[in-house]
Coordinates of C-alpha atoms in Angstrom, one line a residue:
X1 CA 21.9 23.4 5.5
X2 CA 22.2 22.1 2.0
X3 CA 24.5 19.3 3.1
X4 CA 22.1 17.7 5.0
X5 CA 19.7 17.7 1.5
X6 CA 19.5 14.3 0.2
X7 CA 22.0 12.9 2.5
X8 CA 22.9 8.8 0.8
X9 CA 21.6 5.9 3.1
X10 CA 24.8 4.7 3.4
X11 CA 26.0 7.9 5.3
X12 CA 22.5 7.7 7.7
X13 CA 23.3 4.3 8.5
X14 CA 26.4 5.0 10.2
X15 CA 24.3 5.4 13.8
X16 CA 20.5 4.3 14.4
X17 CA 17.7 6.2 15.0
X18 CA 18.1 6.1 18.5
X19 CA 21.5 7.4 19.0
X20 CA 20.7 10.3 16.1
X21 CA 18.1 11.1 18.5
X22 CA 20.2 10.6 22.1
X23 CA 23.0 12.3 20.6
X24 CA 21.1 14.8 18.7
X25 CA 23.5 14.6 15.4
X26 CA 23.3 13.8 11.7
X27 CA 25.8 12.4 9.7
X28 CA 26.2 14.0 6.0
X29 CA 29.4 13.0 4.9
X30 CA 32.2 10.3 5.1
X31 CA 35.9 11.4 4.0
X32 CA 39.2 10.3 4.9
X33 CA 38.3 8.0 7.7
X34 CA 36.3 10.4 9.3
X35 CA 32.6 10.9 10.0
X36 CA 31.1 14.3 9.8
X37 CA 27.9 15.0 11.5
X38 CA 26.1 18.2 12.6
X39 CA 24.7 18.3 16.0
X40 CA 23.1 21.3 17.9
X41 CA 24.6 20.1 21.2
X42 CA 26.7 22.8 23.5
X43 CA 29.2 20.5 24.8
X44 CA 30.9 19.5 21.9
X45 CA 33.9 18.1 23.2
X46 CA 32.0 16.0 25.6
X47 CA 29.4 14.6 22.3
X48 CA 32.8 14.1 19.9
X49 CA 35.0 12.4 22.7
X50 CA 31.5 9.5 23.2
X51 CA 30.8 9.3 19.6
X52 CA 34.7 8.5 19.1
X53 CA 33.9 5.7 21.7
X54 CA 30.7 4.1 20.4
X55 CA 31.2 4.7 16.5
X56 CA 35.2 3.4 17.0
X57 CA 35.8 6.4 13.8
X58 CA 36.8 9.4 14.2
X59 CA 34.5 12.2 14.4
X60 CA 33.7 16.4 13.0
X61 CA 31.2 18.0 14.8
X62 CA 29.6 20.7 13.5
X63 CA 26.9 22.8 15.0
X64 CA 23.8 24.1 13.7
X65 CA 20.4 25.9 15.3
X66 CA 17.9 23.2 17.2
X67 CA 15.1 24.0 14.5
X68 CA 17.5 22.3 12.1
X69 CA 18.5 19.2 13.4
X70 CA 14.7 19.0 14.5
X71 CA 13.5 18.9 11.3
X72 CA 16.4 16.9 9.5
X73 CA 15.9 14.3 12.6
X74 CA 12.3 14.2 12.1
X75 CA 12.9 13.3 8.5
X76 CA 16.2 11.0 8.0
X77 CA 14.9 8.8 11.1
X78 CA 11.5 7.8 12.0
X79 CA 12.0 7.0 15.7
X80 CA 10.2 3.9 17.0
X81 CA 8.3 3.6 20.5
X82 CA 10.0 -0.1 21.0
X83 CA 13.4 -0.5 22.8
X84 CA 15.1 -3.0 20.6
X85 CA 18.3 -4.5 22.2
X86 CA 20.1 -5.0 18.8
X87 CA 21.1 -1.5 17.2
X88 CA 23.8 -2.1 14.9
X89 CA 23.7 -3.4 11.7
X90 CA 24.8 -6.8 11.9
X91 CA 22.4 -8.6 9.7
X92 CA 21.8 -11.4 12.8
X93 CA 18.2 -12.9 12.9
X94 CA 17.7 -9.5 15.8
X95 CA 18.4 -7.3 13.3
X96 CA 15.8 -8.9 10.4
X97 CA 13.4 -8.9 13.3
X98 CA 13.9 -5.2 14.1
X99 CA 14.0 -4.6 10.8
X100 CA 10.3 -6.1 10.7
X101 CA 9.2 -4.5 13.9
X102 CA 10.3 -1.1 13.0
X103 CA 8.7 -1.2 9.6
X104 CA 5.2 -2.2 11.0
X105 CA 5.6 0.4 13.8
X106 CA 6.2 3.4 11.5
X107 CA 3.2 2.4 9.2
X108 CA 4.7 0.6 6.5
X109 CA 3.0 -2.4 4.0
X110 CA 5.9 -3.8 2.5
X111 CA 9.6 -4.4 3.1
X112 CA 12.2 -4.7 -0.5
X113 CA 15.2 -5.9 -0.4
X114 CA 16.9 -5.1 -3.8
X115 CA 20.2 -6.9 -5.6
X116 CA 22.3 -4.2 -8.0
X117 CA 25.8 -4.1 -9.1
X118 CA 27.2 -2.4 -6.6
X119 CA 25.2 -1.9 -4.1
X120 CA 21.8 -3.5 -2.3
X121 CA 19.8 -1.7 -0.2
X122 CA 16.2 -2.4 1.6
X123 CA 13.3 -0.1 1.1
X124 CA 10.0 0.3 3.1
X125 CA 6.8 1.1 1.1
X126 CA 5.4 3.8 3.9
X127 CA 1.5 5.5 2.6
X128 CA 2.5 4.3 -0.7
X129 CA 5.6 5.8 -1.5
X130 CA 8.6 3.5 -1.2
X131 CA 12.1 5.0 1.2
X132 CA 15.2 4.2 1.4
X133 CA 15.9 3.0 4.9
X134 CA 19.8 0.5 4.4
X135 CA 22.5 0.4 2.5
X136 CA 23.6 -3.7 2.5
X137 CA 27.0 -4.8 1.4
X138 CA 27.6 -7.3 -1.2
X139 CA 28.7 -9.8 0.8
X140 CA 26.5 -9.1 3.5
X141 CA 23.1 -9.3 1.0
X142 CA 23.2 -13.3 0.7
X143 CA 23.0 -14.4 3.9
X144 CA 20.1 -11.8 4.8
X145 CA 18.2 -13.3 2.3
X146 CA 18.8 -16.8 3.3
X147 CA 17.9 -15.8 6.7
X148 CA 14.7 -14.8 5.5
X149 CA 14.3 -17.5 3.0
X150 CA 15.0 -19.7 6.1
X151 CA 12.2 -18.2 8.3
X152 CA 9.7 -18.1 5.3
X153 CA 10.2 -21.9 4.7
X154 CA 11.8 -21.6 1.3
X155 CA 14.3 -23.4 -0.8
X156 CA 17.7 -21.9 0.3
X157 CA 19.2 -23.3 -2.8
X158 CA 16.6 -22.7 -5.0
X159 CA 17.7 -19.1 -7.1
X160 CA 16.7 -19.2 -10.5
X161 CA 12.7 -19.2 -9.8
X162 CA 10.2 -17.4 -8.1
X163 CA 9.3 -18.3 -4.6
X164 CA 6.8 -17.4 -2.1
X165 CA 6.0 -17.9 1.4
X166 CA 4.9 -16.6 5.0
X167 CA 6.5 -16.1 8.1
X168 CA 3.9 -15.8 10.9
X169 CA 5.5 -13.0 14.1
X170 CA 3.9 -12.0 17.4
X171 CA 4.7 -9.0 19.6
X172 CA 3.0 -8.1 23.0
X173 CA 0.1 -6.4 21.6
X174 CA -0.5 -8.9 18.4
X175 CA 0.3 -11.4 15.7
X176 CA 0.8 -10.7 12.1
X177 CA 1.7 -12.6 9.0
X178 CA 4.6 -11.6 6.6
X179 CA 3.9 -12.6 2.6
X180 CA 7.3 -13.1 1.2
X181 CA 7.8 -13.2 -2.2
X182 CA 11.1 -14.0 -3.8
X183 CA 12.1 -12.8 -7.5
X184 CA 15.7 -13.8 -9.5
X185 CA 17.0 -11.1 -10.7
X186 CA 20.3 -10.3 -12.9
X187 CA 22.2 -9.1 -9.5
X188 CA 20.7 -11.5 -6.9
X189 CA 17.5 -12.1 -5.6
X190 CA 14.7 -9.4 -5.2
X191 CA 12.6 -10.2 -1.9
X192 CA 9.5 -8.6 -1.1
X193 CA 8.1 -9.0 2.7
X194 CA 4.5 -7.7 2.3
X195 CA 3.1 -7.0 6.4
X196 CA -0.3 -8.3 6.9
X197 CA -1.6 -7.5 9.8
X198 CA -4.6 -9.6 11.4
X199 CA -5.8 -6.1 13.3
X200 CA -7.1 -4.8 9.7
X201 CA -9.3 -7.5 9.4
X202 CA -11.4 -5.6 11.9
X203 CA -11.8 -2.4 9.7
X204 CA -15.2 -1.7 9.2
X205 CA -16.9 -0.9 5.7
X206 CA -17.8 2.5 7.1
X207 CA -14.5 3.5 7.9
X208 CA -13.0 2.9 4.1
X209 CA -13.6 6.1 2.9
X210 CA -17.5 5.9 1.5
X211 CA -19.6 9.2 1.7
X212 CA -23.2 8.1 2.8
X213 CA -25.0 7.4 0.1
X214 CA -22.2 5.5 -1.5
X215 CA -22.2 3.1 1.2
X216 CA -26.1 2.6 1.3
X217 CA -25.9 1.4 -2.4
X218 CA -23.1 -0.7 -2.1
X219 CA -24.8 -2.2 1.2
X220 CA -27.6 -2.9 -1.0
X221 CA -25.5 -4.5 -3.4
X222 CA -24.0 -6.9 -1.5
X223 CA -26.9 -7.8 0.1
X224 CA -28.6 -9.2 -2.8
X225 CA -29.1 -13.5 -3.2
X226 CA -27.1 -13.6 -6.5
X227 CA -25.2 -11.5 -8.9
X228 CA -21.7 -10.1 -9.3
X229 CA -19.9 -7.4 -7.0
X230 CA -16.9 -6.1 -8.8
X231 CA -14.3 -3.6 -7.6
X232 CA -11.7 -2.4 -10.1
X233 CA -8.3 -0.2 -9.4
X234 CA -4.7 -0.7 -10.0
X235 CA -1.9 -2.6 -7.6
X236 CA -2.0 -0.7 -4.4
X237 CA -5.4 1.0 -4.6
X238 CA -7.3 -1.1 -1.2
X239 CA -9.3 -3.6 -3.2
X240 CA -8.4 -6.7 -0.8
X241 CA -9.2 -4.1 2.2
X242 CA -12.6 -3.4 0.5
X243 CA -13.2 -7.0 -0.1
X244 CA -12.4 -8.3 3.5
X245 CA -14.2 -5.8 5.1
X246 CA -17.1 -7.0 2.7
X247 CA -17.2 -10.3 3.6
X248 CA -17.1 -9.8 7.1
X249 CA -20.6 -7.8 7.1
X250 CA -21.9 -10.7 4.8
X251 CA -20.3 -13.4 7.1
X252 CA -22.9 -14.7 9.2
X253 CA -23.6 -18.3 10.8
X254 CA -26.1 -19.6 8.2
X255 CA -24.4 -18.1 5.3
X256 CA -21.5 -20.4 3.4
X257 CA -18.8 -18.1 1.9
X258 CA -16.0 -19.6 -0.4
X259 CA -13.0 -17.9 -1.6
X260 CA -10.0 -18.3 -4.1
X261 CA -7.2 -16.1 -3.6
X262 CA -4.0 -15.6 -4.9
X263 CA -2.1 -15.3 -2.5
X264 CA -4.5 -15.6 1.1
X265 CA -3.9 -12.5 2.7
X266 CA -5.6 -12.2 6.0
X267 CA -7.4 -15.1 7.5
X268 CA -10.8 -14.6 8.4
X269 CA -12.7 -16.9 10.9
X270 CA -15.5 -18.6 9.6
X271 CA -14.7 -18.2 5.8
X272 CA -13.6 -21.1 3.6
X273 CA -10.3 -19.2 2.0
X274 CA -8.3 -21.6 -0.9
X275 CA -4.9 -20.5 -2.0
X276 CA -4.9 -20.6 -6.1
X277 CA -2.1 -23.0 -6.9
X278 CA -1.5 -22.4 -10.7
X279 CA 1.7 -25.0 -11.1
X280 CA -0.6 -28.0 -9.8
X281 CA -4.2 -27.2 -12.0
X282 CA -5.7 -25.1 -9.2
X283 CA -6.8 -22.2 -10.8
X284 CA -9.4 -19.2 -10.6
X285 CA -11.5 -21.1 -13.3
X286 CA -11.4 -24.7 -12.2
X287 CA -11.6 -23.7 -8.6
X288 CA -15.2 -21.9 -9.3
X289 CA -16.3 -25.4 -11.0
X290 CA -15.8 -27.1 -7.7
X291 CA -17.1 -24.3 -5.8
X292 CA -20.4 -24.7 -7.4
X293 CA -20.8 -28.7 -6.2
X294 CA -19.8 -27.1 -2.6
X295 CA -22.9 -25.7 -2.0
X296 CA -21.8 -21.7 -1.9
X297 CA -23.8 -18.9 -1.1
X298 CA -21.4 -16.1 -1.1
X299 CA -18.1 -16.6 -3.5
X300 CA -15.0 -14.6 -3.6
X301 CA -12.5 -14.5 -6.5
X302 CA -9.4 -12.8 -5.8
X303 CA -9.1 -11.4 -9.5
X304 CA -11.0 -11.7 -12.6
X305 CA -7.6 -12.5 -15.0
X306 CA -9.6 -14.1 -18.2
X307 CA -12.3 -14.9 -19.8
X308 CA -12.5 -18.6 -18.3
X309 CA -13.0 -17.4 -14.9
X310 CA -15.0 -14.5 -16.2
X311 CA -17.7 -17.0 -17.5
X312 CA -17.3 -19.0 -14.8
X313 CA -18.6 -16.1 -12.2
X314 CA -21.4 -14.8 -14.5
X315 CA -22.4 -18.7 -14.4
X316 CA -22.0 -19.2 -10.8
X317 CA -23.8 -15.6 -11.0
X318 CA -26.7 -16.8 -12.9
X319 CA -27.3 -20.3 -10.7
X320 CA -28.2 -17.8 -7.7
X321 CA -25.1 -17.5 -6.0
X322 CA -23.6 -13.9 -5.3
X323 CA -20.1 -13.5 -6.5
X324 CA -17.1 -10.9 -5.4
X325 CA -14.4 -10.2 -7.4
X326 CA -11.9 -7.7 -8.7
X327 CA -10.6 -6.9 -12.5
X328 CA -8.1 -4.0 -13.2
X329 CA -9.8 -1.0 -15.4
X330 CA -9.6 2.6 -14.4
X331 CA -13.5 3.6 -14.1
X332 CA -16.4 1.5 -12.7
X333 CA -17.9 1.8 -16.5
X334 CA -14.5 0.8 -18.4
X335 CA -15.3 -2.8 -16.3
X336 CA -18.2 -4.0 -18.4
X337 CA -15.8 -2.3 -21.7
X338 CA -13.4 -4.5 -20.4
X339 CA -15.5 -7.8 -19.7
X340 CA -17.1 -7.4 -23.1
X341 CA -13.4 -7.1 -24.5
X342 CA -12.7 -10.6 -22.9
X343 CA -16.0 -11.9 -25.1
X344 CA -18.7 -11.9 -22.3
X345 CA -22.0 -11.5 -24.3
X346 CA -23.8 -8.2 -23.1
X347 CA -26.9 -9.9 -22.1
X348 CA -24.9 -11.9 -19.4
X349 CA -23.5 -8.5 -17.9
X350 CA -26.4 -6.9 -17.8
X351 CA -28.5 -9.3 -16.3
X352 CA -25.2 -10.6 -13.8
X353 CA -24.0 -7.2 -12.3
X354 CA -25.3 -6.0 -9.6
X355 CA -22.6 -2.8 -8.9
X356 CA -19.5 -1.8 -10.5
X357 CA -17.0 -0.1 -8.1
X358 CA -13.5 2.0 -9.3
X359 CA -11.4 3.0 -5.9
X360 CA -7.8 4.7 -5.3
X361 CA -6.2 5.6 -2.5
X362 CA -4.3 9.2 -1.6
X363 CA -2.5 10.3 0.8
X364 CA -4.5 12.5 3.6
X365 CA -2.7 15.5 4.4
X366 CA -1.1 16.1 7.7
X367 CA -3.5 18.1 9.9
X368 CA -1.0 19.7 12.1
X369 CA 1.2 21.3 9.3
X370 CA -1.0 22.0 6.1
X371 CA -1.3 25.5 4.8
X372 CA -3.8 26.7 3.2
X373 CA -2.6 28.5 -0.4
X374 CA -4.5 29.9 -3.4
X375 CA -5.0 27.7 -6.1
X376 CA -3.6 28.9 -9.6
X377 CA -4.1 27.2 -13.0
X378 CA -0.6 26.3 -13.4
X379 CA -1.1 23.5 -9.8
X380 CA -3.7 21.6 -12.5
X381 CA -2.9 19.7 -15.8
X382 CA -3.1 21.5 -18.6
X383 CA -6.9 22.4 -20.6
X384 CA -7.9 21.0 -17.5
X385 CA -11.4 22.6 -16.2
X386 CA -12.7 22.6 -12.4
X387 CA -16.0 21.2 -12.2
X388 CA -16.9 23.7 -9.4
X389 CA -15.2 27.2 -8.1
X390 CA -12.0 26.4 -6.1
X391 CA -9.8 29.9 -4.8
X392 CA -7.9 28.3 -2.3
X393 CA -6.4 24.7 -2.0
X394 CA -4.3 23.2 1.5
X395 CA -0.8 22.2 0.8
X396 CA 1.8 20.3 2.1
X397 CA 4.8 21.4 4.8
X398 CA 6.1 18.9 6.8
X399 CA 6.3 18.7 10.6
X400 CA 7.6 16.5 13.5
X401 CA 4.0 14.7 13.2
X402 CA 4.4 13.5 9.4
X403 CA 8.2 13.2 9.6
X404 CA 8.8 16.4 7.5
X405 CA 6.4 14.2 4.5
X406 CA 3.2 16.8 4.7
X407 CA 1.0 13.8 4.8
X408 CA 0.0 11.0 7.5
X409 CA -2.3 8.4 6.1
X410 CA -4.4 7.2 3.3
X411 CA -7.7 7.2 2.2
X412 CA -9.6 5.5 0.0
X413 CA -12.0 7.1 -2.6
X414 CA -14.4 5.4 -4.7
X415 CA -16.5 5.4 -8.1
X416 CA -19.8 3.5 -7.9
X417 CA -22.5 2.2 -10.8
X418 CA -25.5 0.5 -9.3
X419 CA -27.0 -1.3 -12.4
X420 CA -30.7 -0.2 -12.9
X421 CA -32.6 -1.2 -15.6
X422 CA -31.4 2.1 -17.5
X423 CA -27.7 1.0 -17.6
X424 CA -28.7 -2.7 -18.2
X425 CA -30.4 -1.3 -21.7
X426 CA -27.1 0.7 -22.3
X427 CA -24.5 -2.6 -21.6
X428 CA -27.2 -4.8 -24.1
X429 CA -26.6 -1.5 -26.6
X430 CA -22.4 -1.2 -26.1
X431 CA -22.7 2.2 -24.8
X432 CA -19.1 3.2 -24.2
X433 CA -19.8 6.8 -22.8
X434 CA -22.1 7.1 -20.3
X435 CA -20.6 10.5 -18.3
X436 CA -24.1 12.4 -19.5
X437 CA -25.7 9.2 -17.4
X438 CA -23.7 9.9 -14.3
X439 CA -23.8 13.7 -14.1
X440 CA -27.5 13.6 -14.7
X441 CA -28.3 11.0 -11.5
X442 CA -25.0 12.8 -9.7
X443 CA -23.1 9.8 -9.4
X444 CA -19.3 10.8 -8.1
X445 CA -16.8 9.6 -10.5
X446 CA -13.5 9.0 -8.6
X447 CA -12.3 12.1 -10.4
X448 CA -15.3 14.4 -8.2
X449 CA -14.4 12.5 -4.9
X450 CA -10.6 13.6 -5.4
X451 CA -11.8 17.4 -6.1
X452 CA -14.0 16.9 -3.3
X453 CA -11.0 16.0 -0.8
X454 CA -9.1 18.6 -2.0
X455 CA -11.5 21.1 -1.5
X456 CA -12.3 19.8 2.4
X457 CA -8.8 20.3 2.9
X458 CA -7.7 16.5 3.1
X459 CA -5.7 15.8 0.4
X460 CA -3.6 18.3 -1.9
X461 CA -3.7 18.9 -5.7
X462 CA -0.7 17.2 -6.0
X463 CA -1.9 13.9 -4.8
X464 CA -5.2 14.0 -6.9
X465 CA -3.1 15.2 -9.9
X466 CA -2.8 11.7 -11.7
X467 CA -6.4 11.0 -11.5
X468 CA -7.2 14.9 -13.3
X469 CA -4.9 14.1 -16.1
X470 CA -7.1 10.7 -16.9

């Protein structure tokens, strides 16, 4: 089967998901003018005599056991529960909307489409790992883009800046936002369709992936008059999700709630959201200044980029307002390094901060296929010490649930610092290292949390790897 290993998009694109799946066959090569697929059908004159029909190409059959199409099936094409109409690739307005569909049916967060030298293609970002789902050709890539450009209200003729814009899409069941986001690059233009959809809105704090106790102190955090909330983590790691879900336990009839985002991802009822409009003077900083003549009580700024809007939330902080924000460090502690870094005196920190919260997300491991293995010191980075005794650690497979991946879902794990009047002395002192300070009072540090997944058999080794190595 090793010609079905890593088969090129180009070659999978030659029939849908659906008619892989009808006809039970899988194309791995292309030579001559002919098609060459394996199939575990019996009547293969019957299958090659059709496929010659609807492909119009001549056709090689060749047959293999049902376990092996099954799992090749299960993980070339993701099949969709919708019946689209449109199933070739024609690049018509049907086939960006089924494009669309299929990618927020089978889970993913973002569509790219992607400009090289020879060759474009269009990739869906699916629990964080980007696939390769269409080859496009090159004369075939412009007028996609347009299309979208078209639907996102964009300047068609505009190719030598960024861009960004939304296109708003209901199905039966719901309505959901797309964030488009256009990029020149040397080839052609790069566009990223992030999906948005208006159902995670409802996700409750208590569903994010808190133990317990982590959620009673950040409860308690948030529930405080004044003072600033901030959540740090790279691109990708849930911090909007964390921040939504926030705001909507704080969001209440008599409470006024202000945000500036960059860009507005979901839109929540009640909430006074600004977009940040850098080009035309409205930014984080001067944004904050007004906020503070509009009579706030709870403020939200998308990110924490400088130390303008830094001051500006320890000042809208200090005047009794409580302030929500994100800034991009790797720990909960390496936040007030990195705020005193941007020239924030100490004192203001320490008497501003009500919690400082790290989170990442990783992949949860597929519960109908995961093995259970023994765990060796060669699976962890090197000098690397457990914490705690680990024998055995679950592993991924693959299965017709996961789509041969080993893992179905994410979820989020977190690092929190409630400032006492300990760590308040220790920010006025610079005190860099406090890990004596958080194994003492057995604060999890998102490094524990991982270990702790691993060893409940949610996530693997392999997925918590990055954040052993730091």
């Amino acid at each position: 089967m090793s010609q079905l290993t890593n088969i090129p998009t180009h070659i999978l694109q030659l029939v849908s998901a659906d008619q892989a799946y009808h006809y039970r066959v899988i194309p791995y090569q292309e030579e001559g003018g002919k098609v060459y697929f394996k199939t575990d059908h019996q009547a293969l004159d019957d299958l090659l005599a059709e496929l010659q029909i609807v492909l119009g190409r001549s056709v090689v059959l060749e047959q293999e056991p049902k376990e092996e199409i099954d799992v090749h099936l299960q993980k070339n094409y993701r099949k969709r529960q919708r019946d689209f109409s449109s199933s070739s690739l024609n690049y018509s307005e049907d086939f960006l909307l089924n494009m669309i569909y299929e990618a927020k049916e089978i889970g993913s967060s973002d569509i790219h489409f992607e400009a090289f030298e020879k060759q474009h293609r269009v990739r869906f970002r699916i629990d964080g790992k980007l696939i390769e789902k269409y080859m496009i050709t090159l004369d075939d890539y412009p007028k996609i883009i347009n299309r979208i450009k078209i639907m996102a209200g964009l300047d068609i003729s505009e190719k030598r800046l960024p861009q960004d814009g939304r296109i708003n899409l209901s199905t039966e069941t719901e309505d959901f936002d797309i964030r488009v986001s256009s990029l020149p690059t040397l080839h052609g233009e790069k566009l990223v369709l992030r999906i948005l959809s208006k159902n995670n809105v409802t996700v409750q704090l208590e569903n994010l992936g808190f133990t317990a106790e982590e959620l009673n102190i950040y409860k308690n955090s948030v529930r405080k008059p004044n003072g600033i909330v901030l959540i740090s983590g790279p691109t990708g790691s849930g911090k909007t999700t964390t921040l939504y879900a926030t705001l909507k336990l704080l969001n209440k009839k008599d409470t006024n709630i202000l945000t500036i985002e960059d860009p507005i991802e979901y839109t929540l009822e009640g909430v006074n959201q600004v977009q940040l409009r850098e080009s035309i003077g409205l930014d984080f900083a001067s944004t904050l200044r007004t906020f503070l003549r509009q009579d706030p009580d709870i403020i939200m700024v998308g990110e924490i980029r400088d130390v303008d809007t830094a001051n500006m939330a320890i000042r809208a902080a200090l005047t009794g307002h409580l302030v929500l924000s994100t800034i991009h460090t790797n720990s909960a502690w390496a936040t007030i390094s990195r705020l005193i870094d941007m020239g924030i005196p100490p004192f203001l920190i320490a008497s501003t901060l009500n919690v400082s919260v790290a989170q990442r997300l990783v992949r949860k491991l597929c519960d109908h296929c995961k093995e259970e293995e023994t765990l060796t010191l060669d699976m962890l980075p090197k000098r690397y010490h457990l914490p705690v005794e680990m024998t055995t650690h679950h592993k991924a497979v693959g299965c017709s649930h996961c789509y041969q991946t080993g893992y179905k879902g994410r979820k989020a794990i977190y690092e929190i610092i409630p400032i006492n009047k300990e760590l308040v002395e220790k920010i006025q002192e610079k005190e860099l290292d406090v890990t004596e300070y958080l194994l003492e009072n057995k604060i999890n540090t998102l490094q524990s949390n991982a270990l702790s997944l691993v060893a409940q058999g949610v996530t693997s080794i392999d997925e918590v790897y990055p954040l052993l190595v730091t």
